[in-house]
Short mmCIF file of N, CA and C and ligand atoms in Angstrom, two decimals:
data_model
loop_
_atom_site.label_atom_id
_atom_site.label_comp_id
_atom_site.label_asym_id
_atom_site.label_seq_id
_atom_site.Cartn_x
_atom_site.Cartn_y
_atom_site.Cartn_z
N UNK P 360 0.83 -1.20 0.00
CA UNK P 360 0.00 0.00 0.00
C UNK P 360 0.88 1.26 0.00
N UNK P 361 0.53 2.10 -0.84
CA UNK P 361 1.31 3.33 -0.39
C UNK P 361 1.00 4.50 -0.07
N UNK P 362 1.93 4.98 0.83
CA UNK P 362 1.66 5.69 1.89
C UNK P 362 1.75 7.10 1.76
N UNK P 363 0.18 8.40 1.79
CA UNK P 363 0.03 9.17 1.35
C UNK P 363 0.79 10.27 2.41
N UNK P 364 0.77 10.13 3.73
CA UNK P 364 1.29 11.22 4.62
C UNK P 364 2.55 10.58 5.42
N UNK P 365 3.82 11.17 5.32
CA UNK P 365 4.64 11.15 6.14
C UNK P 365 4.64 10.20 7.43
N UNK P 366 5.02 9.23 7.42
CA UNK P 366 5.30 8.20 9.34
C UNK P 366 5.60 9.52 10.20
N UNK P 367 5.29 9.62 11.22
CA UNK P 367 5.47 10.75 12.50
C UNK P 367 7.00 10.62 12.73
N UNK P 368 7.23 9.31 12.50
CA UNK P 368 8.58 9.54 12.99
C UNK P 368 9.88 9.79 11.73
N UNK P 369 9.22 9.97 10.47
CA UNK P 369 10.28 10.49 9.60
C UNK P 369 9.65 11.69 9.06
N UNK P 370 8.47 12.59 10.05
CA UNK P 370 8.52 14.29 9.73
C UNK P 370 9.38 14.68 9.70
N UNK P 371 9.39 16.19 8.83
CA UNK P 371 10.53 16.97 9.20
C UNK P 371 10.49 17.42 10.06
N UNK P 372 11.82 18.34 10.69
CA UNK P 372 11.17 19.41 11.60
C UNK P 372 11.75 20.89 11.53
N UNK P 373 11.05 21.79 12.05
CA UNK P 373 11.77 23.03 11.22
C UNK P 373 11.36 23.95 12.67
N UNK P 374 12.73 24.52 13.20
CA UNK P 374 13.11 25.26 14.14
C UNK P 374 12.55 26.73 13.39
N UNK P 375 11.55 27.42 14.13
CA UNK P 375 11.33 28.59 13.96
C UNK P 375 11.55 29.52 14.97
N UNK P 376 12.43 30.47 15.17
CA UNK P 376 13.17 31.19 16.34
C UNK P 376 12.59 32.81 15.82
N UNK P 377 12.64 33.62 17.31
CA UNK P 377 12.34 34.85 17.04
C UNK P 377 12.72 35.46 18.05
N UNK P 378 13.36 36.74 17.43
CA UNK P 378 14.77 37.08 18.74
C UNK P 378 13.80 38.36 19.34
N UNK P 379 14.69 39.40 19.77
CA UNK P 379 14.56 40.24 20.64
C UNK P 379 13.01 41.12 20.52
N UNK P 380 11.73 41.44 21.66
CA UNK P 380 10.90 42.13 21.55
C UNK P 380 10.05 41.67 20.60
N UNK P 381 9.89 40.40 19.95
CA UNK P 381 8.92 40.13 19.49
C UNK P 381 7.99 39.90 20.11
N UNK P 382 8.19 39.23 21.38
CA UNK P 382 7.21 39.14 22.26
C UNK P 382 6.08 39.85 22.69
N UNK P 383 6.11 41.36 21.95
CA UNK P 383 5.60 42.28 22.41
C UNK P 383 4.86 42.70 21.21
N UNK P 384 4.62 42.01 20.35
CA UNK P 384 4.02 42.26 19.12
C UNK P 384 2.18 41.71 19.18
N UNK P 385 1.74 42.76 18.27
CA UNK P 385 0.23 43.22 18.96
C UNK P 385 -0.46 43.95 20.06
N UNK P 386 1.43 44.49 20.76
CA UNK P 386 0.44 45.45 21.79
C UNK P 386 0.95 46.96 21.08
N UNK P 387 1.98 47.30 20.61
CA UNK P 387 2.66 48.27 20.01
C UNK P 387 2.73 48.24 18.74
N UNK P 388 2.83 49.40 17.76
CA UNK P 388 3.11 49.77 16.13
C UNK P 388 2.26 48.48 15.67
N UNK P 389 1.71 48.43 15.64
CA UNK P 389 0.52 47.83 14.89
C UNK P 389 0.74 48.35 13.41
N UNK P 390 0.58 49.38 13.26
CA UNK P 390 1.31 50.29 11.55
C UNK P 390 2.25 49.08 10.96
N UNK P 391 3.16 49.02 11.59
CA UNK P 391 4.91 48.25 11.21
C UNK P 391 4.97 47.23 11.26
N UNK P 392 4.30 46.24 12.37
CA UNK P 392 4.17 45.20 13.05
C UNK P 392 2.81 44.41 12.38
N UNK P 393 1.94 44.57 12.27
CA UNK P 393 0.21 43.99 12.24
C UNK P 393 0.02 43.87 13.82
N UNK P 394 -1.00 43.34 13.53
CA UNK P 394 -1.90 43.52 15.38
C UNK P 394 -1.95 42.20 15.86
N UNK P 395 -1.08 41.28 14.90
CA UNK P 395 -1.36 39.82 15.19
C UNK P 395 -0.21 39.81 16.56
N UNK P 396 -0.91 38.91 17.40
CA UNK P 396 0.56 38.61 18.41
C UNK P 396 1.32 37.36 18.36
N UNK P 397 2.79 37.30 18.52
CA UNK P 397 3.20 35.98 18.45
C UNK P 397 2.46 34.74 18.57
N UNK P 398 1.73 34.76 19.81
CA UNK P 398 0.67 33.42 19.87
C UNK P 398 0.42 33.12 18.79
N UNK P 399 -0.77 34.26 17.89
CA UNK P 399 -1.23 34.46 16.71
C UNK P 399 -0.10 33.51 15.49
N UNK P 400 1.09 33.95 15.36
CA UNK P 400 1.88 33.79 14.55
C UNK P 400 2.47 32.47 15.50
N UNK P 401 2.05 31.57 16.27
CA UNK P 401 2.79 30.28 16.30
C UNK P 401 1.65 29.30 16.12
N UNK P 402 0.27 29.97 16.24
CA UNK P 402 -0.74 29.04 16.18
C UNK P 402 -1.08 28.38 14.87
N UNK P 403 -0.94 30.11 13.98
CA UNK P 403 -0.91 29.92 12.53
C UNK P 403 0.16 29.40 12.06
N UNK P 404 1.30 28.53 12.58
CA UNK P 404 2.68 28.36 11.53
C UNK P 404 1.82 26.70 12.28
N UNK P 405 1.83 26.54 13.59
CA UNK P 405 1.41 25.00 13.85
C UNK P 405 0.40 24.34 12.67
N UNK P 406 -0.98 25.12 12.63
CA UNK P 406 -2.01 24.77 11.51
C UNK P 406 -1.25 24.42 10.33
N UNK P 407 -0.42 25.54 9.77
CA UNK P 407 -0.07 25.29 8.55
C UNK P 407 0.98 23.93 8.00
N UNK P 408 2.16 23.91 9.35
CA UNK P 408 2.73 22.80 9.22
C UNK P 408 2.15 21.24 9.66
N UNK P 409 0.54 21.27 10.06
CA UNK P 409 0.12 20.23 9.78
C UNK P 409 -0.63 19.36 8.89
N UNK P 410 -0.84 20.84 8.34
CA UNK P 410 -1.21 20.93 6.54
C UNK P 410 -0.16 19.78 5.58
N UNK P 411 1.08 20.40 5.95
CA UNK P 411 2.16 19.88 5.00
C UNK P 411 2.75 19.12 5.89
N UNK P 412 2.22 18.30 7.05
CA UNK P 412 3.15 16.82 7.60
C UNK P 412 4.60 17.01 8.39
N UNK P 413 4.28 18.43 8.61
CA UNK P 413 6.08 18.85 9.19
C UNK P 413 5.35 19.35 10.49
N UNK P 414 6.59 19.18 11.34
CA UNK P 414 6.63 19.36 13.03
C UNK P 414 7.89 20.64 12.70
N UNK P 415 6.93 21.86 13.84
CA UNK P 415 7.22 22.76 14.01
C UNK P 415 7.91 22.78 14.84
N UNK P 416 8.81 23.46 15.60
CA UNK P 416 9.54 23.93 17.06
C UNK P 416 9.30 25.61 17.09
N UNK P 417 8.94 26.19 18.03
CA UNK P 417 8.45 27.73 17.48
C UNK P 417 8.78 28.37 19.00
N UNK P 418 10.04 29.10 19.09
CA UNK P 418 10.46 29.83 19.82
C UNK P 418 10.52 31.26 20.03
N UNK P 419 10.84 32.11 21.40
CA UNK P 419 11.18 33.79 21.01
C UNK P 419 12.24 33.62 22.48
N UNK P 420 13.11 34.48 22.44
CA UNK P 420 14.13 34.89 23.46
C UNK P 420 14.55 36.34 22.93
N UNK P 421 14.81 37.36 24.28
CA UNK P 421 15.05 38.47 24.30
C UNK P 421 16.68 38.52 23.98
N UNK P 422 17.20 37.21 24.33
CA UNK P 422 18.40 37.26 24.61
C UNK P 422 19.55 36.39 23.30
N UNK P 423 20.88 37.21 22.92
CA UNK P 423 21.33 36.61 21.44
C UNK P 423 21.84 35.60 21.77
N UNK P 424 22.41 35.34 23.09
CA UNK P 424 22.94 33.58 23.36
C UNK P 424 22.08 32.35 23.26
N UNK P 425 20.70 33.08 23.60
CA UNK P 425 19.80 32.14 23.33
C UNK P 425 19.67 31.32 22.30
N UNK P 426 19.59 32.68 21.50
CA UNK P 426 19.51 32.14 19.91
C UNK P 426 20.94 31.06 19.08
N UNK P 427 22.01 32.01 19.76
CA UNK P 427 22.77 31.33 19.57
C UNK P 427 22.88 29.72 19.52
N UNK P 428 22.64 29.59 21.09
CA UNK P 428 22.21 28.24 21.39
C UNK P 428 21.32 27.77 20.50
N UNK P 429 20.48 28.01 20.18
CA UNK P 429 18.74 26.99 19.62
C UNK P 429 19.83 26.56 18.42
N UNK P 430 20.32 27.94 17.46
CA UNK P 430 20.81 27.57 16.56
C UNK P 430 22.03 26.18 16.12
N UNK P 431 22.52 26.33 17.20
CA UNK P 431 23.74 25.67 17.06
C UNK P 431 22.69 24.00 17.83
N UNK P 432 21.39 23.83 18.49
CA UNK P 432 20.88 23.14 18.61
C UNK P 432 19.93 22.15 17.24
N UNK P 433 19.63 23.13 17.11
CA UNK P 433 19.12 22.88 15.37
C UNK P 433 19.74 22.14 14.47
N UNK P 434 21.13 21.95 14.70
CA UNK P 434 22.22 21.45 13.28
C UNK P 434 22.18 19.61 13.89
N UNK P 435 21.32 19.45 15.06
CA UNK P 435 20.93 18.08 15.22
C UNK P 435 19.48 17.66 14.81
N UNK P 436 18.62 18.53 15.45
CA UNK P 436 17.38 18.58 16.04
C UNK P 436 16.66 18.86 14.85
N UNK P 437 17.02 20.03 13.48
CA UNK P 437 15.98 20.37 12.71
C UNK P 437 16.60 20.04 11.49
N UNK P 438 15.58 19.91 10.31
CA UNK P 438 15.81 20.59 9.33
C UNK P 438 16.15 21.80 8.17
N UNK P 439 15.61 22.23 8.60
CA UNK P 439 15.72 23.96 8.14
C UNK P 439 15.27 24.76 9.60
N UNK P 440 15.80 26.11 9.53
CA UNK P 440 15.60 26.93 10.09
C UNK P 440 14.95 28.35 9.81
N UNK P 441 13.49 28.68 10.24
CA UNK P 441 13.43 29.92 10.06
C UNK P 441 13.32 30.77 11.07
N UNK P 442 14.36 32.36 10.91
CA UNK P 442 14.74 32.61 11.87
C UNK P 442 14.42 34.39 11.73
N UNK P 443 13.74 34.83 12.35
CA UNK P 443 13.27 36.65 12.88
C UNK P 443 14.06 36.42 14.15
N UNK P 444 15.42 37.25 13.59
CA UNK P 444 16.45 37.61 14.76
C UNK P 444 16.50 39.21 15.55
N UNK P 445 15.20 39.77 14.59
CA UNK P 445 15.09 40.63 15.77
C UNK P 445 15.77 42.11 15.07
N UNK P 446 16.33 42.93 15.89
CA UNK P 446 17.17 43.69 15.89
C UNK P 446 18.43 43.32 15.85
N UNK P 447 18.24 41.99 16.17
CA UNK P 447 19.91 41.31 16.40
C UNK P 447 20.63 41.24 14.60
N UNK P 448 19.21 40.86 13.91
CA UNK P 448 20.09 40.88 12.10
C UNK P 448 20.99 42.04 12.37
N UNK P 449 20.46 43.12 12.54
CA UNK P 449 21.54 44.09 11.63
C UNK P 449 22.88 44.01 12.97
N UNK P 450 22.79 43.37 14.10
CA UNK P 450 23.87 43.80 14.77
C UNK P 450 25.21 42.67 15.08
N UNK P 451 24.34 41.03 14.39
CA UNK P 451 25.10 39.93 15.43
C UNK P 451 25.87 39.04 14.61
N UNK P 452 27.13 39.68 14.43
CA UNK P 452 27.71 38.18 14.21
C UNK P 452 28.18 36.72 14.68
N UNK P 453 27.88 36.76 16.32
CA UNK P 453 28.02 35.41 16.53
C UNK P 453 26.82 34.79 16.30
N UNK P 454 25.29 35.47 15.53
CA UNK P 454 24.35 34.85 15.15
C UNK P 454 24.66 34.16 13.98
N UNK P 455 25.18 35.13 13.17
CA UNK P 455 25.52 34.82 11.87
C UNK P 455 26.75 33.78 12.00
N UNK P 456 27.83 33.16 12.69
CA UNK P 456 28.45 32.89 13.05
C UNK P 456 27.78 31.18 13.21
N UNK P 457 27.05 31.51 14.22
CA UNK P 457 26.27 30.00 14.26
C UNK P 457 25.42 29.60 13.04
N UNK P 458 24.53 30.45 12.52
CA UNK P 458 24.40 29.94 11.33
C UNK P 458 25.29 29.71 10.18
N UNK P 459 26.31 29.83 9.96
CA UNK P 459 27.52 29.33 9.29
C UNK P 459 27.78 27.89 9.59
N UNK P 460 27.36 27.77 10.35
CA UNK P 460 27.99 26.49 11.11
C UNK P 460 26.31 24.93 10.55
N UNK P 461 25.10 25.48 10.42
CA UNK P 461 23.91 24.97 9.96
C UNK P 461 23.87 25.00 8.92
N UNK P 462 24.35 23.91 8.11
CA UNK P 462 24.35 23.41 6.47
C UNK P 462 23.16 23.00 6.01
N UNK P 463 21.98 23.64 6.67
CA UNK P 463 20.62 23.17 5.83
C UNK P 463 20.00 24.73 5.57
N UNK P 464 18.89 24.59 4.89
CA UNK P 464 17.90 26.06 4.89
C UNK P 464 17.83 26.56 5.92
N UNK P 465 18.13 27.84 5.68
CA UNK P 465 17.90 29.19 6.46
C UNK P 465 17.10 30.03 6.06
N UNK P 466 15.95 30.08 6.08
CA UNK P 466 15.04 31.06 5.80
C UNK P 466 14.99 32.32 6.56
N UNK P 467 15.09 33.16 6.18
CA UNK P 467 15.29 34.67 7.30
C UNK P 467 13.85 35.19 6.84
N UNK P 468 13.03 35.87 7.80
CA UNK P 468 12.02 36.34 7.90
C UNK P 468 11.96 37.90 9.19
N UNK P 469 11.17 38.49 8.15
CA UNK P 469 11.00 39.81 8.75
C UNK P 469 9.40 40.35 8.77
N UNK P 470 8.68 40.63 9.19
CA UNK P 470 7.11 41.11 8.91
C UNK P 470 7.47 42.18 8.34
N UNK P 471 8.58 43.67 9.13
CA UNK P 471 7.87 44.31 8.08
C UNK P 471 8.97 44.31 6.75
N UNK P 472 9.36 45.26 5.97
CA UNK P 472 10.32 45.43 5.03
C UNK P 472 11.55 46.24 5.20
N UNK P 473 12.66 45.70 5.71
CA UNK P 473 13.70 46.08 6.28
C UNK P 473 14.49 47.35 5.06
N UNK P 474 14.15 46.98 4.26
CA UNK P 474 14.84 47.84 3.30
C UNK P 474 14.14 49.02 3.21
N UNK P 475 13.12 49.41 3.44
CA UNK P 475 12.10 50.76 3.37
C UNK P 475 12.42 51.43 4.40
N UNK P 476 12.81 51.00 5.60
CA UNK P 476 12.98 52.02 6.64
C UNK P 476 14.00 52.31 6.95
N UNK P 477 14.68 52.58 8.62
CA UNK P 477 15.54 53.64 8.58
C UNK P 477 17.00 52.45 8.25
N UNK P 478 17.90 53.34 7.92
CA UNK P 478 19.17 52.65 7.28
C UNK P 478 20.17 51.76 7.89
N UNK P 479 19.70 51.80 9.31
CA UNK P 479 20.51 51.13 10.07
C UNK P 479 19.80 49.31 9.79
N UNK P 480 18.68 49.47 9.41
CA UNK P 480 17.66 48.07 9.41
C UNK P 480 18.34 47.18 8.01
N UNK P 481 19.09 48.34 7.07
CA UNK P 481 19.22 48.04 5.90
C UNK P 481 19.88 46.91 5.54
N UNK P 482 20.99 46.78 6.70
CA UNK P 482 21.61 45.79 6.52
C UNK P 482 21.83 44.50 7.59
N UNK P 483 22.16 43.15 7.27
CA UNK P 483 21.57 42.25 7.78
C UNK P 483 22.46 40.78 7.73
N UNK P 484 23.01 40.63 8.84
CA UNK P 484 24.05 39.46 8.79
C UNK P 484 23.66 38.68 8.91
N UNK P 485 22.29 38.21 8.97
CA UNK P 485 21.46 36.87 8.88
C UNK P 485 21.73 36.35 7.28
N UNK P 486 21.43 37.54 6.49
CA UNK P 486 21.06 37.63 4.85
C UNK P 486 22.19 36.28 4.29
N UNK P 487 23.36 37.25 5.18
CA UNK P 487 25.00 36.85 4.56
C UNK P 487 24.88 35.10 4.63
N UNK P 488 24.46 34.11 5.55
CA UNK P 488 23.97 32.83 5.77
C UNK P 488 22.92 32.46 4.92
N UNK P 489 21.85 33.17 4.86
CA UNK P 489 20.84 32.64 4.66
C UNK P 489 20.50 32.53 3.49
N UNK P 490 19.53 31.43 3.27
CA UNK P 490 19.04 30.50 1.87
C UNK P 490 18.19 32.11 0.89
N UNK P 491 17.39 32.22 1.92
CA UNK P 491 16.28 33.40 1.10
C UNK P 491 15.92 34.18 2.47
N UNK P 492 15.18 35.63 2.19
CA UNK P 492 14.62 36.48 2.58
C UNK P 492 13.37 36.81 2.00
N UNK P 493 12.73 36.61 3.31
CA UNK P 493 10.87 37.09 3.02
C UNK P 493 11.20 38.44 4.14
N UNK P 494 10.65 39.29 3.26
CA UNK P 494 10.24 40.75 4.13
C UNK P 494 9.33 41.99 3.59
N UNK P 495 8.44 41.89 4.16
CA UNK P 495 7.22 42.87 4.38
C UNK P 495 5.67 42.73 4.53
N UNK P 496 5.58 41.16 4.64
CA UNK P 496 4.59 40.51 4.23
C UNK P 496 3.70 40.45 5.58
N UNK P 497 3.70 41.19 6.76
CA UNK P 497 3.66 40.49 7.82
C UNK P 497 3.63 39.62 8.44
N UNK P 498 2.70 38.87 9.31
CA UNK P 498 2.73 37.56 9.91
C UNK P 498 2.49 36.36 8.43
N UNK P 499 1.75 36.82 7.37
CA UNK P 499 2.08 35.86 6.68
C UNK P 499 3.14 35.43 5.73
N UNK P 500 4.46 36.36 6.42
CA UNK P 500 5.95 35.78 5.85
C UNK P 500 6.04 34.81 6.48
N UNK P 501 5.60 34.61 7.63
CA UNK P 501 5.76 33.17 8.38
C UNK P 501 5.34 32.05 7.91
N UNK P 502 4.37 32.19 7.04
CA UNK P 502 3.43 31.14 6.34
C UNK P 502 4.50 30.59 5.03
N UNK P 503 4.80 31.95 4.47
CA UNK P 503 5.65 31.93 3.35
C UNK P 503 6.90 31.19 3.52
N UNK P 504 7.73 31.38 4.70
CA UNK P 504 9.05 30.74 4.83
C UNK P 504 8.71 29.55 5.69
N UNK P 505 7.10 28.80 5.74
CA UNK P 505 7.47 27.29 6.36
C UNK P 505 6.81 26.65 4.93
N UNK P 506 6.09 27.49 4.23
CA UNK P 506 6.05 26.78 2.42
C UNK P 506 7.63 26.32 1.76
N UNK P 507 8.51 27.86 1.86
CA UNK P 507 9.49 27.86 1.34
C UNK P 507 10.44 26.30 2.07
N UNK P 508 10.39 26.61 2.83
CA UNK P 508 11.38 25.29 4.15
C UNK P 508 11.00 23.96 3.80
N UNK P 509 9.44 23.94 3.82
CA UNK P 509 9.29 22.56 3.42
C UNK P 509 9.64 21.98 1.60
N UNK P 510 9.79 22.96 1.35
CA UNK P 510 9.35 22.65 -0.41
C UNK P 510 11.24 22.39 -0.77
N UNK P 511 12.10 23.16 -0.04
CA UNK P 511 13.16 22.94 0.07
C UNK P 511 13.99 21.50 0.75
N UNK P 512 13.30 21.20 2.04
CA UNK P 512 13.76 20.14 2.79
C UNK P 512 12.64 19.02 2.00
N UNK P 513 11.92 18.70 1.20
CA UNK P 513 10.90 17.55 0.69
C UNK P 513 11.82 16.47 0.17
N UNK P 514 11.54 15.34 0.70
CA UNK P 514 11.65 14.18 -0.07
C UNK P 514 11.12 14.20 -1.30
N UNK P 515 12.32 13.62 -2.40
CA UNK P 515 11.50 13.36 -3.43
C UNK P 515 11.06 12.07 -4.14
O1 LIG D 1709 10.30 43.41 10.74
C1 LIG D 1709 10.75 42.59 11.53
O2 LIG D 1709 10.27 41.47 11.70
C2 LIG D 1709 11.93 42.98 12.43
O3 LIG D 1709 12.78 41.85 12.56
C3 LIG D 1709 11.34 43.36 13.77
C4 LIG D 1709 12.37 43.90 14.76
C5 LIG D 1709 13.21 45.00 14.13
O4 LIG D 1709 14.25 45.39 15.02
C6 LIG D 1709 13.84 44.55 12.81
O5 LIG D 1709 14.55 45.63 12.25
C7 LIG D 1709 12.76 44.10 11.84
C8 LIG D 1709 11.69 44.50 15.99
C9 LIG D 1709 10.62 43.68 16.61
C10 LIG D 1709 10.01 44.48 17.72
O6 LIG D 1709 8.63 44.31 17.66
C11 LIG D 1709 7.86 45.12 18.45
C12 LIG D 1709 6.50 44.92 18.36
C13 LIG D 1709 5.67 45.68 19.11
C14 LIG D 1709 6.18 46.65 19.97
C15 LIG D 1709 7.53 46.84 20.04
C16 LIG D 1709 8.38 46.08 19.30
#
């Protein structure tokens, strides 16, 4: 017989991380941000990745060691990674550093559009690692980079 959905135990899985002050999204700039709150944006990435047979991991930390860590946790644990580092893109290279080190997809994700605003946002050491960039789409770049992740990490 053959088998239309993925065994549970050969899902993928795809580390989704989100760095500094996201946490705080839907109570502030709603304009920049949308009004959705993280919850919002982990409930909707869970639905979607059960759509497509993949197991999510869906994190936020204020803090860049954190991330550090998940990341450098990931190069066992996940398949691809998509990663909203926050304010930390434009500032971290031991982020970028650990992702150097994760030889699978890196999807970098931003809600709003880093390149439209002020110039310091412009630039982005996640980019320098990473597979692709979704940015401006709001919470449904999230949707976009676990399409992108899976369609990338798929058995064929
Ligand atoms: O557009 C994005 O997703 C950003 O990664 C969001 C970061 C910002 O530093 C990046 O340049 C672009 C900031 C997230 C902070 O979100 C807040 C939400 C509500 C209230 C305050 C902050």
């Amino acid at each position: 017989m053959t088998l239309l959905q993925p065994d549970d135990a050969m899902s993928k899985t795809i580390f989704i991380l989100n760095g500094p002050n996201l946490n705080l999204l839907g109570t502030r700039e709603p304009d920049i941000y949308g009004a959705e709150t993280l919850a919002d944006i982990e409930t909707a990435s869970h639905a979607r990745a059960l759509e497509l047979g993949i197991v999510i991991e869906f994190r936020q930390t204020n803090l860049e060691g954190d991330l550090v860590n998940w990341i450098q946790e990931a190069r066992s644990k996940a398949d691809a990674l998509i990663l909203n580092a926050g304010a930390y893109t434009h500032t971290s290279i031991a982020i970028l550093d650990a992702l150097r080190a994760f030889d699978k997809p890196v999807i970098e994700v931003h809600l709003s559009n880093i390149f439209r605003r002020e110039d310091y946002r412009k630039h982005s050491y996640v980019s320098e690692a990473a597979t692709g960039i979704i940015s401006g789409f709001g919470s449904h770049g999230y949707m976009l980079g676990i399409d992108a992740a899976a369609k990338l990490i798929a058995r064929n």
